[in-house]
């Protein structure tokens, strides 16, 4: 299986090269040239396998330059009992006959980013061996909260790698910040940026396309790579859990083999819901992909009008991992819906970077409408949804998950569609304790660590063990930089 760029289809790469590069040099996203197909027989086989085995099977279709043995080993490291607090890894919890929750936060940082970021460092490390690369990979990450910690945790002390994480200074939750600034590892760096997530992400993109910096770093024995969801090694492990969830529903008698499901995904950078799209394109029986946004609803408007327009106010919400105005992975979807037309994609992306907006062709508009339904949820509705789920189902959900649930309900009301729907639960409620406690009518205590205990006392839900262990960890990182100082910060880190 070969990979090419969404902005230039003339060059071909192996999976290992694509994972090592992260982003294509032309600024495009590296994308598989074919979509492998699965059928009912494959799904039946998958039903009897562990999550780790399912992972090796699905990833093997796309990573043809890795062996099954390698992939299974990576999956066992990534999703083993020392990392995940449940053997199911990505369990499906039933809410009612037509509604299920795919819980993706049972890993070491209590957010769904672990599903990919426990895997990516291993894929990358193997890629360096396969390509004979001798330089050290420096991972630059811009994070709206969860990616940063997930990447730090995945890359800490992985040989031949260093990692630097930038997060928006006032744009992440107290627990998220604490998780990052206390990170262990000799190869890690953390810095907050005065600005929002898009500022941090633009800074990282700027550094990536800065030839001068690349040259300086090459002389020092480094090359830049990415752990953001622009890296194919981030998207692929996420395809697995959609297929896995389907298999679980059938195995447990909650769905008939072949029946369609909807997936409703709380969306930011469009990585998670793109993985669902790939699962559908592979042949998984999926009806509608429901794209849930918070008040940063650029995707809702785009899916409804075909106009992507980032020229709008940026809102800081209680679901910070979705506070994003430029959803990078939309580029892969548009590329696919255009039939692999790199010139068309280049046009849209040029217009996005110059004017902050683009309008897709009528053909793409029609394809979008067939695959996706977009909706958004404001802060009050998000809180009301958390409260209602706690009251009616005794199910404590975090604000990101609540956005998905709220939009799922809007979708049902608007369309009358009764297809079984799986919403994706992307973070433990403990990561956003202040918002969750307020929503269920409790006054959150000031200290974020004491809040963990408060929440446990009020709800009886177990505190994730790694969050509990934050108590007593010392802060290692204090650095703050202006957005135009990010280059300097990186050069200093890689001295
Ligand atoms: C990153 C994240 C999202 C958004 O996922 P994307 O792949 O960026 O669309 C949603 N919820 C949580 C908790 C996240 O960390």
CSV table of C-alpha atoms and ligand atoms in Angstrom, one decimal, residues 111-113 146-147 229 238 266-273 321-322 324 398 400 426-427 432, ligand 1:
chain,number,residue,atom,x,y,z
A,111,UNK,CA,-8.8,10.8,27.0
A,112,UNK,CA,-9.3,9.1,23.6
A,113,UNK,CA,-6.1,10.5,22.3
A,146,UNK,CA,-5.5,16.1,25.4
A,147,UNK,CA,-3.1,15.5,22.5
A,229,UNK,CA,-3.8,14.0,13.8
A,238,UNK,CA,-8.7,5.1,15.3
A,266,UNK,CA,-17.5,15.1,19.1
A,267,UNK,CA,-15.3,16.8,16.7
A,268,UNK,CA,-12.4,19.2,16.7
A,269,UNK,CA,-9.6,18.6,14.2
A,270,UNK,CA,-11.8,16.1,12.3
A,271,UNK,CA,-9.4,13.2,13.0
A,272,UNK,CA,-11.7,10.9,14.9
A,273,UNK,CA,-14.7,11.3,12.6
A,321,UNK,CA,-10.4,19.9,22.9
A,322,UNK,CA,-13.0,21.0,20.3
A,324,UNK,CA,-10.8,24.7,16.9
A,398,UNK,CA,-17.7,14.7,30.2
A,400,UNK,CA,-17.1,16.7,25.0
A,426,UNK,CA,-13.9,10.9,24.3
A,427,UNK,CA,-12.8,11.8,27.8
A,432,UNK,CA,-13.2,18.2,33.4
B,1,LIG,C1,-9.3,15.7,20.6
B,1,LIG,C2,-10.5,15.5,21.2
B,1,LIG,C3,-11.7,15.6,20.5
B,1,LIG,C4,-11.8,15.9,19.1
B,1,LIG,O1,-11.2,14.9,18.2
B,1,LIG,P1,-10.7,15.3,16.8
B,1,LIG,O2,-10.1,14.1,16.3
B,1,LIG,O3,-9.7,16.4,16.9
B,1,LIG,O4,-11.9,15.8,16.0
B,1,LIG,C5,-12.9,15.4,21.2
B,1,LIG,N1,-12.9,15.1,22.5
B,1,LIG,C6,-11.8,15.0,23.3
B,1,LIG,C7,-11.9,14.7,24.7
B,1,LIG,C8,-10.6,15.2,22.6
B,1,LIG,O5,-9.5,15.1,23.4
